[in-house]
mmCIF file of C-alpha atoms in Angstrom:
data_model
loop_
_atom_site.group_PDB
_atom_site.id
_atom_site.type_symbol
_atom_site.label_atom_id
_atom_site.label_comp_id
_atom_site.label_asym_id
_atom_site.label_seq_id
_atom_site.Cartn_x
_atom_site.Cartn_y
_atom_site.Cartn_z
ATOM 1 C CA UNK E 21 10.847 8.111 16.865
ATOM 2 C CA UNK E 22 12.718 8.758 13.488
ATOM 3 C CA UNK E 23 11.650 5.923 11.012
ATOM 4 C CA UNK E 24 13.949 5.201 7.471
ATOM 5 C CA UNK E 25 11.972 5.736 4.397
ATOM 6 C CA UNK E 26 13.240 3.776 1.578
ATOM 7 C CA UNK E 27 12.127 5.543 -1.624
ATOM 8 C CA UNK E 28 11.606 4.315 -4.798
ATOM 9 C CA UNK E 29 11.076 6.540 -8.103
ATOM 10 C CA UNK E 30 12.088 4.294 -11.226
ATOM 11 C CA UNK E 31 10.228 1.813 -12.536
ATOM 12 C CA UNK E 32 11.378 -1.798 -12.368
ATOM 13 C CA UNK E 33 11.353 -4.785 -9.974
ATOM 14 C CA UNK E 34 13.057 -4.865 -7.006
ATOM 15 C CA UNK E 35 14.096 -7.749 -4.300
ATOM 16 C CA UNK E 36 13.617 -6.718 -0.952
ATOM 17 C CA UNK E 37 15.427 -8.910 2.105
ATOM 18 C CA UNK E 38 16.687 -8.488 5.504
ATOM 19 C CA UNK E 39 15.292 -6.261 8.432
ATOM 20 C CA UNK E 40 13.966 -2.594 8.312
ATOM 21 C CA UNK E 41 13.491 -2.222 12.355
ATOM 22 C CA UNK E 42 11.819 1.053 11.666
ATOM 23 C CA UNK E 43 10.823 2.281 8.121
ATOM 24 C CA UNK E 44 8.992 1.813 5.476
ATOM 25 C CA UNK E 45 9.319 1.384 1.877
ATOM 26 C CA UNK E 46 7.464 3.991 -0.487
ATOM 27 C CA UNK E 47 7.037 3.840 -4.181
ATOM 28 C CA UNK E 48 6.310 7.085 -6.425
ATOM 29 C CA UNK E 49 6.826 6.932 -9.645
ATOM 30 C CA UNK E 50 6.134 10.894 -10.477
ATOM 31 C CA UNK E 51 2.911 13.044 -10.904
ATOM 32 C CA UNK E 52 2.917 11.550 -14.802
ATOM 33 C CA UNK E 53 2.874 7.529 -13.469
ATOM 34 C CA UNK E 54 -0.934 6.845 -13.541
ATOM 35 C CA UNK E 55 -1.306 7.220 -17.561
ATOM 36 C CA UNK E 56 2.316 5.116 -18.134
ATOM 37 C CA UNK E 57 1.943 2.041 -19.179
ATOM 38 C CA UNK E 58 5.709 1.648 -18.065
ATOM 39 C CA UNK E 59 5.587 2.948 -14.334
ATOM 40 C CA UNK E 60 5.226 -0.216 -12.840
ATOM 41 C CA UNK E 61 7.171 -1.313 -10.104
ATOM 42 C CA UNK E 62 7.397 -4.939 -8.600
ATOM 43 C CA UNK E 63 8.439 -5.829 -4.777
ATOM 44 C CA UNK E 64 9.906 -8.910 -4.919
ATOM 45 C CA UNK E 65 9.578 -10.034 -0.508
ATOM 46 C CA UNK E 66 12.318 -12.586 0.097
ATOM 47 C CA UNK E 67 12.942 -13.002 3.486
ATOM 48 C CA UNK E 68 11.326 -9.322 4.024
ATOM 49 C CA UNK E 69 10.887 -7.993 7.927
ATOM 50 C CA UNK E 70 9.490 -4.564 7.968
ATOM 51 C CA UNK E 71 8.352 -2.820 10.956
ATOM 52 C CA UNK E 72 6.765 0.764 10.664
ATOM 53 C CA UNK E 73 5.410 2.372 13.897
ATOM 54 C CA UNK E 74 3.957 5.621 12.229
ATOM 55 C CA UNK E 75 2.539 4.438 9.230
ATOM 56 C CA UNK E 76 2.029 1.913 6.286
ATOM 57 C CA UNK E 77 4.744 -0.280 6.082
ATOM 58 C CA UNK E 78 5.095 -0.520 2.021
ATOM 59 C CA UNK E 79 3.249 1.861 0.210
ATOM 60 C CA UNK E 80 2.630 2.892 -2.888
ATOM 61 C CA UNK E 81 1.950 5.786 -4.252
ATOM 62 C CA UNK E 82 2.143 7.053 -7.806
ATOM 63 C CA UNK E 83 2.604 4.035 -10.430
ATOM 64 C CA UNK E 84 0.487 3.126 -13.407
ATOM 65 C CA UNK E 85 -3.349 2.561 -12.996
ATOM 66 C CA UNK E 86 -4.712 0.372 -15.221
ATOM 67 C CA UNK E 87 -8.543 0.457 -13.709
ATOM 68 C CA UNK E 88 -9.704 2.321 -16.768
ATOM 69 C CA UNK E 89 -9.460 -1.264 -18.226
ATOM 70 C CA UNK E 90 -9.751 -3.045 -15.607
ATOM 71 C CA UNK E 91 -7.118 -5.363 -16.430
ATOM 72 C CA UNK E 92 -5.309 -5.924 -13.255
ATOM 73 C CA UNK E 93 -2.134 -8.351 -14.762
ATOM 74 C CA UNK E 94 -1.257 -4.763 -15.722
ATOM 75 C CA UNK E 95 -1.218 -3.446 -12.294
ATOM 76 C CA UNK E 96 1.889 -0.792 -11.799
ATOM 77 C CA UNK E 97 1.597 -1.724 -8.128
ATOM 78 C CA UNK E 98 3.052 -5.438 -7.752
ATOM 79 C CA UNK E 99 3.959 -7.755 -4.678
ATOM 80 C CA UNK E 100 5.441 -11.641 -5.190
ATOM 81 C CA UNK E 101 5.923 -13.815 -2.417
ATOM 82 C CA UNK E 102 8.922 -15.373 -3.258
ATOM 83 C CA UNK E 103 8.968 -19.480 -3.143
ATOM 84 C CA UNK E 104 10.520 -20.518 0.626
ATOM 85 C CA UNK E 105 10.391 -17.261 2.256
ATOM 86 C CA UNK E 106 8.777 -16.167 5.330
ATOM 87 C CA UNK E 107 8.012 -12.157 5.153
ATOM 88 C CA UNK E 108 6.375 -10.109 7.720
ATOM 89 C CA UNK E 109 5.041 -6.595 7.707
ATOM 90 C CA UNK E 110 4.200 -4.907 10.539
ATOM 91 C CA UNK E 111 2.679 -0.928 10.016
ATOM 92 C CA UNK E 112 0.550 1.534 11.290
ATOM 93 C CA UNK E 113 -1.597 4.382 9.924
ATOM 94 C CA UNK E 114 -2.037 7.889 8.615
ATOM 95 C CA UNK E 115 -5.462 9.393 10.177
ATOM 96 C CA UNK E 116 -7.488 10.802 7.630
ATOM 97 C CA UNK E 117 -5.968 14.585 7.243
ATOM 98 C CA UNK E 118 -8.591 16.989 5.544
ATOM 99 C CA UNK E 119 -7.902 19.469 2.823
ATOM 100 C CA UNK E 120 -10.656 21.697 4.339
ATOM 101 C CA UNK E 121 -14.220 20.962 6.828
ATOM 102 C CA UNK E 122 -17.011 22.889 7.245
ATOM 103 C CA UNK E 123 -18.818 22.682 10.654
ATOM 104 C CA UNK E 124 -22.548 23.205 11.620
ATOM 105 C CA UNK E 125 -23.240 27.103 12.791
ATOM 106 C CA UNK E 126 -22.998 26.339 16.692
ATOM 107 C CA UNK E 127 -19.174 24.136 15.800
ATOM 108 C CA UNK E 128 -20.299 20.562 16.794
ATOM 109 C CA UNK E 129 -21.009 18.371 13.573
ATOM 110 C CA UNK E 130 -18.683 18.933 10.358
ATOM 111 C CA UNK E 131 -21.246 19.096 7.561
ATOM 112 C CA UNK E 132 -18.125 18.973 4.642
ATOM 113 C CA UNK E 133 -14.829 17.718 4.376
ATOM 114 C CA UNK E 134 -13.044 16.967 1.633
ATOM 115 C CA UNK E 135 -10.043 14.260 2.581
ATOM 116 C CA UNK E 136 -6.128 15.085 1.604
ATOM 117 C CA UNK E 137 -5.462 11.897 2.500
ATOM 118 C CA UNK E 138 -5.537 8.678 4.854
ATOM 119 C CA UNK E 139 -2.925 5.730 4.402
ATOM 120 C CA UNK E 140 -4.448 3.110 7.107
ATOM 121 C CA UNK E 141 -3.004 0.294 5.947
ATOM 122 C CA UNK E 142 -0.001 -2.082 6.722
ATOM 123 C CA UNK E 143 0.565 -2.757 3.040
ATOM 124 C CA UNK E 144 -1.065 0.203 1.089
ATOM 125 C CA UNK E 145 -1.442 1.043 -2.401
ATOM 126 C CA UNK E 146 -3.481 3.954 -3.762
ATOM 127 C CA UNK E 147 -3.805 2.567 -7.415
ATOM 128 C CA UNK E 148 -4.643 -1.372 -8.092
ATOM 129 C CA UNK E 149 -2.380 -3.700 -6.758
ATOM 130 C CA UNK E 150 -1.707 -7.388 -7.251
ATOM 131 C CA UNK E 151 -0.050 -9.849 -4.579
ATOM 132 C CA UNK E 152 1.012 -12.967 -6.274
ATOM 133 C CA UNK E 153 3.376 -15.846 -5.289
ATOM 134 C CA UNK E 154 6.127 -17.752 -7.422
ATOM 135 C CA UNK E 155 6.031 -20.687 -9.040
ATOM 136 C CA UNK E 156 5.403 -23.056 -6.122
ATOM 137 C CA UNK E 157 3.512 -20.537 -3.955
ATOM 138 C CA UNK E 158 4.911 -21.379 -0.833
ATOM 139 C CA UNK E 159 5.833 -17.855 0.547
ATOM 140 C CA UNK E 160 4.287 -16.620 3.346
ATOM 141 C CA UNK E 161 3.272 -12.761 3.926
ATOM 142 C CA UNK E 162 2.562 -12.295 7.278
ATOM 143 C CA UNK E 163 0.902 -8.624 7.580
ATOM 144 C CA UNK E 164 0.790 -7.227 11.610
ATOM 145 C CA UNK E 165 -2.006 -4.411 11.320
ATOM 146 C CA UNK E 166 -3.233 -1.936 13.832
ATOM 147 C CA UNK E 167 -5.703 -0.738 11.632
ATOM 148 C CA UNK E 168 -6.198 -1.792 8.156
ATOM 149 C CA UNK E 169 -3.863 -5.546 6.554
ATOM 150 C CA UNK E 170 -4.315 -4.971 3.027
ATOM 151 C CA UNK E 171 -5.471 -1.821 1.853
ATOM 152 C CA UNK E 172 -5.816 -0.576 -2.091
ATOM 153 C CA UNK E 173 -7.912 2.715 -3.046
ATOM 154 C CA UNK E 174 -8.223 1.209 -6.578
ATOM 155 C CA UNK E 175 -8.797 -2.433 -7.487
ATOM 156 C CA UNK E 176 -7.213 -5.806 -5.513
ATOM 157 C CA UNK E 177 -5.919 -8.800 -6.738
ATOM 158 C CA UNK E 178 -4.507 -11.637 -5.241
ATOM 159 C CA UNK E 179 -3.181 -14.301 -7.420
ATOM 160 C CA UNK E 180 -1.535 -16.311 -5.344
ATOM 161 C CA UNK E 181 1.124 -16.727 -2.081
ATOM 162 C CA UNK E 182 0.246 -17.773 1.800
ATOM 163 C CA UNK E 183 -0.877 -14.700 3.285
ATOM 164 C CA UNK E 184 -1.570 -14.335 6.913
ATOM 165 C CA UNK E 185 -3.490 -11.003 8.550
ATOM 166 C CA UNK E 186 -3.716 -9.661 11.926
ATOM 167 C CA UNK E 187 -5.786 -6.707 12.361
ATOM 168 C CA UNK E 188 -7.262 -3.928 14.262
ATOM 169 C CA UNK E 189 -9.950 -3.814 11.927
ATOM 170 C CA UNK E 190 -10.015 -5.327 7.835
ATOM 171 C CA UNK E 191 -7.491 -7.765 6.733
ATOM 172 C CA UNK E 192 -8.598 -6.627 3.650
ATOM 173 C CA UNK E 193 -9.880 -3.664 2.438
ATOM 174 C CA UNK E 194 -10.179 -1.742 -0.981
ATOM 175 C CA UNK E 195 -12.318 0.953 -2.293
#
């Protein structure tokens, strides 16, 4: 079940449209991203229809994190809605994936783990991440989750836009 992956590694804002049957869109601005105050990259949805069976459906990975300040208009991960659209995501996850776990002496309880990494949601960012709509804020983001809707390891912020969440467990979750 190959799936496109539509990569993006320079900063700047870009319009997404059309249909990705099966793909997703992934953003990762480099290893240095998180301290730059210019890796930031916005999605701009306008008429957006992306469908990813294995996994999140937009994610992003490595862009600026500005959670030190905790001023999230600076967020390096940024959605609009854009005015008169109707966008829908539909994704997947990533099970959790361990870097290493240590079980109890007879093998039937871990006791450690230490987590690599778990994307579970549709739309996923592991730094902050804002969702915001246009000027009239009439967009619609419709988000089709089997586990997670909205999912952000950092901080959340929705500003604005008509979002709509189906799923097999949070519409909205962030850590």
């Amino acid at each position: 079940d190959a799936h496109t992956v539509v990569h993006i590694g320079k900063a700047g804002t870009y319009v997404i449209s059309g249909t990705l049957s099966r793909g997703q869109i992934a953003v990762d601005l480099g290893d240095d991203a998180k301290e730059d105050r210019d890796a930031v990259v916005t999605l701009v949805l306008d008429g957006a229809d992306i469908t990813c069976t294995v996994a999140p459906a937009v994610i992003f990975y490595k862009v600026y994190e500005c959670g030190d300040d905790v001023e999230t208009t600076a967020a390096g991960a940024n959605i609009i809605i854009a005015d008169g659209t109707v966008n829908t995501l539909n994704g997947s996850y990533v099970a959790k994936i361990y870097k290493s776990v240590t079980l109890s002496e007879d093998g039937n309880e871990i006791v450690d783990s230490k987590k690599l990494h778990k994307y579970d949601g549709t739309l996923y960012s592991k730094m902050t991440m804002s969702i915001s709509g246009e000027e009239n804020g009439d967009g619609v983001l419709n988000v089709n989750a089997e586990n997670e809707g909205v999912d952000s390891e950092m901080h959340l912020v929705i500003y604005g836009g008509k979002i709509n969440i189906v799923s097999g467990d949070d519409g909205i979750n962030t850590n």
